[in-house]
mmCIF file of C-alpha atoms and ligand atoms in Angstrom:
data_model
loop_
_atom_site.group_PDB
_atom_site.id
_atom_site.type_symbol
_atom_site.label_atom_id
_atom_site.label_comp_id
_atom_site.label_asym_id
_atom_site.label_seq_id
_atom_site.Cartn_x
_atom_site.Cartn_y
_atom_site.Cartn_z
ATOM 1 C CA MET A 1 126.947 57.616 99.268
ATOM 2 C CA THR A 2 127.557 56.167 102.404
ATOM 3 C CA ALA A 3 130.333 57.039 104.091
ATOM 4 C CA LEU A 4 131.407 53.088 104.041
ATOM 5 C CA LYS A 5 131.158 52.618 100.326
ATOM 6 C CA GLU A 6 133.011 56.092 100.799
ATOM 7 C CA ASN A 7 135.766 54.989 102.494
ATOM 8 C CA LEU A 8 136.051 52.194 100.523
ATOM 9 C CA ASP A 9 136.419 53.815 97.005
ATOM 10 C CA ARG A 10 139.647 56.106 98.601
ATOM 11 C CA LEU A 11 141.058 52.801 99.990
ATOM 12 C CA GLU A 12 140.594 51.248 96.562
ATOM 13 C CA GLU A 13 142.282 53.895 95.196
ATOM 14 C CA ALA A 14 145.607 53.857 97.633
ATOM 15 C CA ILE A 15 145.743 50.302 97.223
ATOM 16 C CA ALA A 16 145.904 50.903 93.065
ATOM 17 C CA ALA A 17 148.701 53.615 93.930
ATOM 18 C CA ALA A 18 150.460 51.250 96.144
ATOM 19 C CA CYS A 19 150.255 48.364 93.590
ATOM 20 C CA ARG A 20 151.369 50.593 90.689
ATOM 21 C CA ALA A 21 154.088 52.091 92.728
ATOM 22 C CA ALA A 22 155.012 48.980 93.616
ATOM 23 C CA ASN A 23 154.828 47.663 90.047
ATOM 24 C CA ARG A 24 152.362 44.814 91.261
ATOM 25 C CA ALA A 25 148.503 43.973 90.416
ATOM 26 C CA ARG A 26 145.547 44.866 92.657
ATOM 27 C CA ALA A 27 145.327 41.194 92.308
ATOM 28 C CA GLU A 28 147.898 39.984 94.187
ATOM 29 C CA VAL A 29 146.343 41.925 97.086
ATOM 30 C CA GLU A 30 143.689 40.925 99.041
ATOM 31 C CA LEU A 31 141.314 43.200 101.214
ATOM 32 C CA MET A 32 140.668 42.331 104.987
ATOM 33 C CA ALA A 33 137.971 44.072 105.831
ATOM 34 C CA VAL A 34 138.533 44.234 109.345
ATOM 35 C CA SER A 35 134.811 44.414 111.419
ATOM 36 C CA LYS A 36 136.404 44.376 114.935
ATOM 37 C CA THR A 37 133.679 46.205 117.405
ATOM 38 C CA PHE A 38 131.680 47.006 114.216
ATOM 39 C CA PRO A 39 128.059 45.736 114.509
ATOM 40 C CA ALA A 40 127.302 43.056 111.928
ATOM 41 C CA GLU A 41 125.346 46.032 110.246
ATOM 42 C CA ALA A 42 129.132 47.276 108.906
ATOM 43 C CA VAL A 43 129.231 43.410 108.428
ATOM 44 C CA VAL A 44 126.623 43.472 106.250
ATOM 45 C CA GLU A 45 126.724 46.791 104.473
ATOM 46 C CA ALA A 46 130.463 45.909 103.140
ATOM 47 C CA LEU A 47 129.412 42.515 102.167
ATOM 48 C CA SER A 48 126.531 44.593 99.040
ATOM 49 C CA LEU A 49 130.214 46.065 98.964
ATOM 50 C CA ASN A 50 131.539 42.985 97.650
ATOM 51 C CA LEU A 51 134.089 43.019 100.777
ATOM 52 C CA ALA A 52 134.068 38.652 100.857
ATOM 53 C CA LEU A 53 137.371 39.223 103.955
ATOM 54 C CA PHE A 54 137.207 39.408 107.664
ATOM 55 C CA GLY A 55 138.829 39.991 110.562
ATOM 56 C CA GLU A 56 137.890 40.782 113.730
ATOM 57 C CA ASN A 57 139.566 39.841 116.686
ATOM 58 C CA ARG A 58 138.390 38.008 119.847
ATOM 59 C CA VAL A 59 135.941 34.767 119.784
ATOM 60 C CA GLN A 60 133.178 36.194 121.978
ATOM 61 C CA GLU A 61 132.195 39.191 119.924
ATOM 62 C CA PHE A 62 131.983 36.889 116.873
ATOM 63 C CA THR A 63 129.938 34.725 118.936
ATOM 64 C CA ALA A 64 127.488 37.583 118.761
ATOM 65 C CA LYS A 65 127.561 38.714 116.170
ATOM 66 C CA SER A 66 128.236 36.044 114.262
ATOM 67 C CA HIS A 67 124.080 35.331 115.263
ATOM 68 C CA GLU A 68 123.328 38.490 114.349
ATOM 69 C CA LEU A 69 124.709 38.000 110.717
ATOM 70 C CA GLY A 70 122.000 35.059 110.355
ATOM 71 C CA ASP A 71 121.512 34.289 106.583
ATOM 72 C CA ALA A 72 124.331 36.276 105.323
ATOM 73 C CA ARG A 73 127.021 34.199 107.535
ATOM 74 C CA PRO A 74 127.669 31.710 104.989
ATOM 75 C CA ARG A 75 128.194 34.698 102.668
ATOM 76 C CA LEU A 76 131.210 36.128 104.219
ATOM 77 C CA ARG A 77 134.670 34.438 105.518
ATOM 78 C CA CYS A 78 135.415 35.340 108.791
ATOM 79 C CA HIS A 79 139.249 34.863 110.374
ATOM 80 C CA LEU A 80 140.079 35.320 113.393
ATOM 81 C CA ILE A 81 142.994 37.518 113.522
ATOM 82 C CA GLY A 82 143.278 38.424 117.533
ATOM 83 C CA HIS A 83 145.116 36.426 120.212
ATOM 84 C CA LEU A 84 143.566 33.097 121.034
ATOM 85 C CA GLN A 85 143.270 31.327 123.721
ATOM 86 C CA SER A 86 144.001 27.406 123.897
ATOM 87 C CA ASN A 87 140.879 26.984 125.759
ATOM 88 C CA LYS A 88 139.221 28.772 123.361
ATOM 89 C CA SER A 89 139.594 26.775 120.769
ATOM 90 C CA ALA A 90 137.103 24.682 120.032
ATOM 91 C CA ARG A 91 134.739 27.968 120.608
ATOM 92 C CA ALA A 92 137.098 29.331 117.053
ATOM 93 C CA ALA A 93 137.423 26.174 115.081
ATOM 94 C CA GLU A 94 133.609 26.088 115.114
ATOM 95 C CA LEU A 95 133.013 29.755 114.286
ATOM 96 C CA PHE A 96 135.658 31.343 112.173
ATOM 97 C CA ASP A 97 136.639 30.072 108.482
ATOM 98 C CA GLY A 98 140.622 30.740 109.172
ATOM 99 C CA VAL A 99 142.472 31.952 112.384
ATOM 100 C CA ASP A 100 145.721 33.713 111.026
ATOM 101 C CA SER A 101 146.476 34.776 115.015
ATOM 102 C CA LEU A 102 148.139 30.597 114.767
ATOM 103 C CA ASP A 103 151.353 31.607 117.916
ATOM 104 C CA SER A 104 152.497 28.162 119.733
ATOM 105 C CA LEU A 105 153.098 24.903 119.228
ATOM 106 C CA ARG A 106 150.402 24.135 121.856
ATOM 107 C CA LEU A 107 147.474 26.444 120.449
ATOM 108 C CA ALA A 108 148.249 24.290 117.147
ATOM 109 C CA GLU A 109 147.190 20.770 118.514
ATOM 110 C CA ARG A 110 144.274 22.423 120.676
ATOM 111 C CA LEU A 111 143.069 23.977 117.706
ATOM 112 C CA SER A 112 143.640 21.233 115.260
ATOM 113 C CA GLU A 113 141.916 18.723 117.395
ATOM 114 C CA ALA A 114 139.225 20.927 117.496
ATOM 115 C CA ALA A 115 138.849 21.032 113.805
ATOM 116 C CA GLY A 116 138.760 17.838 113.618
ATOM 117 C CA LYS A 117 135.666 17.412 115.812
ATOM 118 C CA CYS A 118 134.130 19.865 113.225
ATOM 119 C CA ALA A 119 134.906 17.919 110.396
ATOM 120 C CA LYS A 120 136.802 21.340 109.538
ATOM 121 C CA ARG A 121 139.913 22.098 107.917
ATOM 122 C CA LEU A 122 141.285 25.336 109.148
ATOM 123 C CA PRO A 123 143.584 28.112 106.976
ATOM 124 C CA VAL A 124 145.710 29.390 109.275
ATOM 125 C CA LEU A 125 148.769 31.516 109.250
ATOM 126 C CA LEU A 126 151.352 31.991 111.637
ATOM 127 C CA GLU A 127 151.782 35.658 113.481
ATOM 128 C CA ILE A 128 155.575 36.152 114.045
ATOM 129 C CA LYS A 129 156.767 39.115 116.360
ATOM 130 C CA LEU A 130 159.615 40.688 115.318
ATOM 131 C CA SER A 131 160.184 43.419 117.876
ATOM 132 C CA HIS A 132 160.827 42.903 121.256
ATOM 133 C CA GLU A 133 157.212 45.175 122.686
ATOM 134 C CA ALA A 134 156.571 43.389 126.469
ATOM 135 C CA THR A 135 153.166 43.326 125.751
ATOM 136 C CA LYS A 136 153.266 41.956 121.898
ATOM 137 C CA THR A 137 151.932 38.552 120.959
ATOM 138 C CA GLY A 138 153.323 36.286 117.931
ATOM 139 C CA LEU A 139 155.364 33.276 117.539
ATOM 140 C CA ASP A 140 159.301 34.448 117.947
ATOM 141 C CA PRO A 141 160.669 33.257 114.882
ATOM 142 C CA ALA A 142 164.035 32.101 116.529
ATOM 143 C CA SER A 143 162.270 30.025 119.030
ATOM 144 C CA ALA A 144 162.338 26.714 119.937
ATOM 145 C CA ASP A 145 158.981 26.612 120.134
ATOM 146 C CA ALA A 146 158.909 27.687 115.819
ATOM 147 C CA ALA A 147 161.287 24.761 114.968
ATOM 148 C CA GLN A 148 159.300 22.951 116.573
ATOM 149 C CA LEU A 149 155.772 24.107 115.520
ATOM 150 C CA LEU A 150 157.204 24.119 111.771
ATOM 151 C CA GLU A 151 157.723 20.668 112.198
ATOM 152 C CA ARG A 152 154.526 19.389 113.768
ATOM 153 C CA LEU A 153 152.458 21.199 111.061
ATOM 154 C CA PRO A 154 152.234 18.586 108.130
ATOM 155 C CA ASP A 155 151.382 16.271 110.701
ATOM 156 C CA LEU A 156 148.705 18.290 111.560
ATOM 157 C CA PRO A 157 146.074 17.831 108.465
ATOM 158 C CA GLN A 158 143.089 19.590 109.904
ATOM 159 C CA LEU A 159 144.991 23.011 109.298
ATOM 160 C CA GLU A 160 146.432 24.299 106.447
ATOM 161 C CA LEU A 161 149.271 26.581 106.257
ATOM 162 C CA HIS A 162 148.278 29.024 104.198
ATOM 163 C CA GLY A 163 150.856 32.210 105.274
ATOM 164 C CA LEU A 164 152.349 34.613 107.975
ATOM 165 C CA MET A 165 151.417 37.327 109.542
ATOM 166 C CA THR A 166 152.627 40.519 111.245
ATOM 167 C CA VAL A 167 151.894 43.816 113.250
ATOM 168 C CA ALA A 168 154.597 46.403 112.676
ATOM 169 C CA PRO A 169 155.461 47.561 115.745
ATOM 170 C CA LEU A 170 153.354 51.013 117.519
ATOM 171 C CA GLY A 171 154.788 54.003 116.823
ATOM 172 C CA ALA A 172 157.945 52.615 115.070
ATOM 173 C CA GLY A 173 157.709 55.073 112.104
ATOM 174 C CA GLU A 174 158.629 54.549 108.266
ATOM 175 C CA GLN A 175 161.326 52.780 108.354
ATOM 176 C CA GLY A 176 160.945 50.826 111.290
ATOM 177 C CA THR A 177 157.722 49.817 109.753
ATOM 178 C CA ARG A 178 158.930 49.024 106.260
ATOM 179 C CA ASP A 179 162.274 47.132 108.096
ATOM 180 C CA CYS A 180 159.383 45.215 109.491
ATOM 181 C CA PHE A 181 157.534 44.164 107.423
ATOM 182 C CA ARG A 182 161.155 43.137 105.112
ATOM 183 C CA ALA A 183 162.242 41.055 107.923
ATOM 184 C CA LEU A 184 158.694 39.018 107.292
ATOM 185 C CA ARG A 185 159.151 38.563 103.761
ATOM 186 C CA ALA A 186 162.767 37.661 103.811
ATOM 187 C CA LEU A 187 161.563 35.087 106.734
ATOM 188 C CA ARG A 188 158.850 33.458 104.572
ATOM 189 C CA ASP A 189 161.026 33.056 101.787
ATOM 190 C CA ARG A 190 163.636 31.377 103.887
ATOM 191 C CA TRP A 191 161.481 28.906 105.971
ATOM 192 C CA ALA A 192 159.639 28.435 102.568
ATOM 193 C CA ALA A 193 163.117 26.959 100.943
ATOM 194 C CA ALA A 194 163.554 25.201 103.711
ATOM 195 C CA TYR A 195 160.059 23.507 104.751
ATOM 196 C CA SER A 196 158.646 23.068 100.992
ATOM 197 C CA ARG A 197 156.115 20.403 102.605
ATOM 198 C CA LEU A 198 154.245 24.069 103.671
ATOM 199 C CA ASN A 199 152.911 26.685 102.028
ATOM 200 C CA PHE A 200 153.423 29.841 102.446
ATOM 201 C CA ALA A 201 152.026 32.293 100.251
ATOM 202 C CA VAL A 202 150.313 34.640 102.306
ATOM 203 C CA LEU A 203 151.808 37.188 103.997
ATOM 204 C CA SER A 204 149.229 39.243 106.273
ATOM 205 C CA MET A 205 151.222 42.753 106.536
ATOM 206 C CA GLY A 206 149.746 46.477 106.970
ATOM 207 C CA MET A 207 147.263 48.434 107.874
ATOM 208 C CA SER A 208 145.004 51.476 108.018
ATOM 209 C CA GLY A 209 147.752 53.466 108.941
ATOM 210 C CA ASP A 210 150.699 51.344 107.124
ATOM 211 C CA PHE A 211 149.157 49.521 103.778
ATOM 212 C CA PRO A 212 151.047 51.319 101.378
ATOM 213 C CA LEU A 213 154.552 50.123 103.106
ATOM 214 C CA ALA A 214 152.726 46.968 103.580
ATOM 215 C CA ILE A 215 152.394 46.391 99.483
ATOM 216 C CA ALA A 216 155.918 47.868 98.737
ATOM 217 C CA GLU A 217 157.022 45.186 101.198
ATOM 218 C CA GLY A 218 155.120 42.783 99.643
ATOM 219 C CA ALA A 219 152.415 42.182 101.228
ATOM 220 C CA THR A 220 149.447 39.452 99.805
ATOM 221 C CA ARG A 221 146.392 40.621 102.275
ATOM 222 C CA ILE A 222 146.162 43.782 104.007
ATOM 223 C CA ARG A 223 144.366 44.664 107.448
ATOM 224 C CA VAL A 224 142.123 47.546 107.385
ATOM 225 C CA GLY A 225 140.056 48.696 109.916
ATOM 226 C CA SER A 226 139.286 52.445 110.541
ATOM 227 C CA ALA A 227 140.282 53.508 106.912
ATOM 228 C CA LEU A 228 136.988 51.577 106.577
ATOM 229 C CA PHE A 229 134.889 51.373 109.154
ATOM 230 C CA GLY A 230 135.497 54.667 110.854
ATOM 231 C CA SER A 231 137.440 55.483 114.233
ATOM 232 C CA ARG A 232 136.653 52.546 116.387
ATOM 233 C CA PRO A 233 135.969 53.465 120.343
ATOM 234 C CA ALA A 234 138.521 53.555 122.601
ATOM 235 C CA LEU A 235 139.019 50.594 124.336
ATOM 236 C CA ARG A 236 138.044 48.642 127.115
ATOM 237 C CA PRO A 237 139.866 48.906 130.135
HETATM 238 C C1 PLP B 1 142.916 45.830 114.634
HETATM 239 C C2 PLP B 1 143.553 45.274 113.731
HETATM 240 C C3 PLP B 1 144.195 45.714 112.315
HETATM 241 C C4 PLP B 1 142.892 47.059 111.689
HETATM 242 O O1 PLP B 1 143.806 47.962 112.324
HETATM 243 P P1 PLP B 1 143.618 49.472 111.145
HETATM 244 O O2 PLP B 1 144.434 50.236 112.281
HETATM 245 O O3 PLP B 1 141.745 49.704 112.038
HETATM 246 O O4 PLP B 1 142.868 49.310 110.255
HETATM 247 C C5 PLP B 1 144.717 44.966 111.628
HETATM 248 N N1 PLP B 1 145.250 43.563 112.125
HETATM 249 C C6 PLP B 1 144.578 43.466 113.455
HETATM 250 C C7 PLP B 1 145.627 42.131 113.738
HETATM 251 C C8 PLP B 1 143.883 44.160 114.257
HETATM 252 O O5 PLP B 1 143.999 43.920 115.142
#
């Protein structure tokens, strides 16, 4: 058995246990394999183990990987989960099957135009910032930009809103992490009631270190990298 297969088996057991504890069906939680920094071969092996949804955080990195995937590329869905600069919208719209890190009105408009040019409807999630870490990206849900974006989205037909995404603050501890996930779910419920033309079905929250808490708080998609593929090399400076 390969390391990936072993990791996946262990992960599936932990997901099943978290679902049971939360009284939820396993089928309610979609597993996204976060393949950033790992080579195309790792993605191909994951595909052979029936993983189908992948997350990447850089346009440039996935441009190269996508070429290397060759024939395998159409068999997987890959979403961008990292911050997108609006000048890379065209490339991202071509390259990805979804953008889970939409965080401004300006980016939504650029991305919609770019998706239109490649005759694509692009599934998107709004990445929500729920803490005040200075370095963190994401949309402040109380901002004027958020309000404008929510008003505008129904008129951007190339973008198909599917829900919300968040990353828990680093080192928040169990209670802080849980509070963050609970806040995302509450926001989703509030926005779903207020914006009936928009779809908020997906709650993408939880990573290798905190997915059981996310499942307990209602995650419908968890994003797991290191618990599947192993630890990542140190980030480039
Ligand atoms: C890297 C990353 C993940 C996966 O993190 P792990 O701790 O390796 O599971 C999930 N979400 C986002 C947005 C990421 O950048």
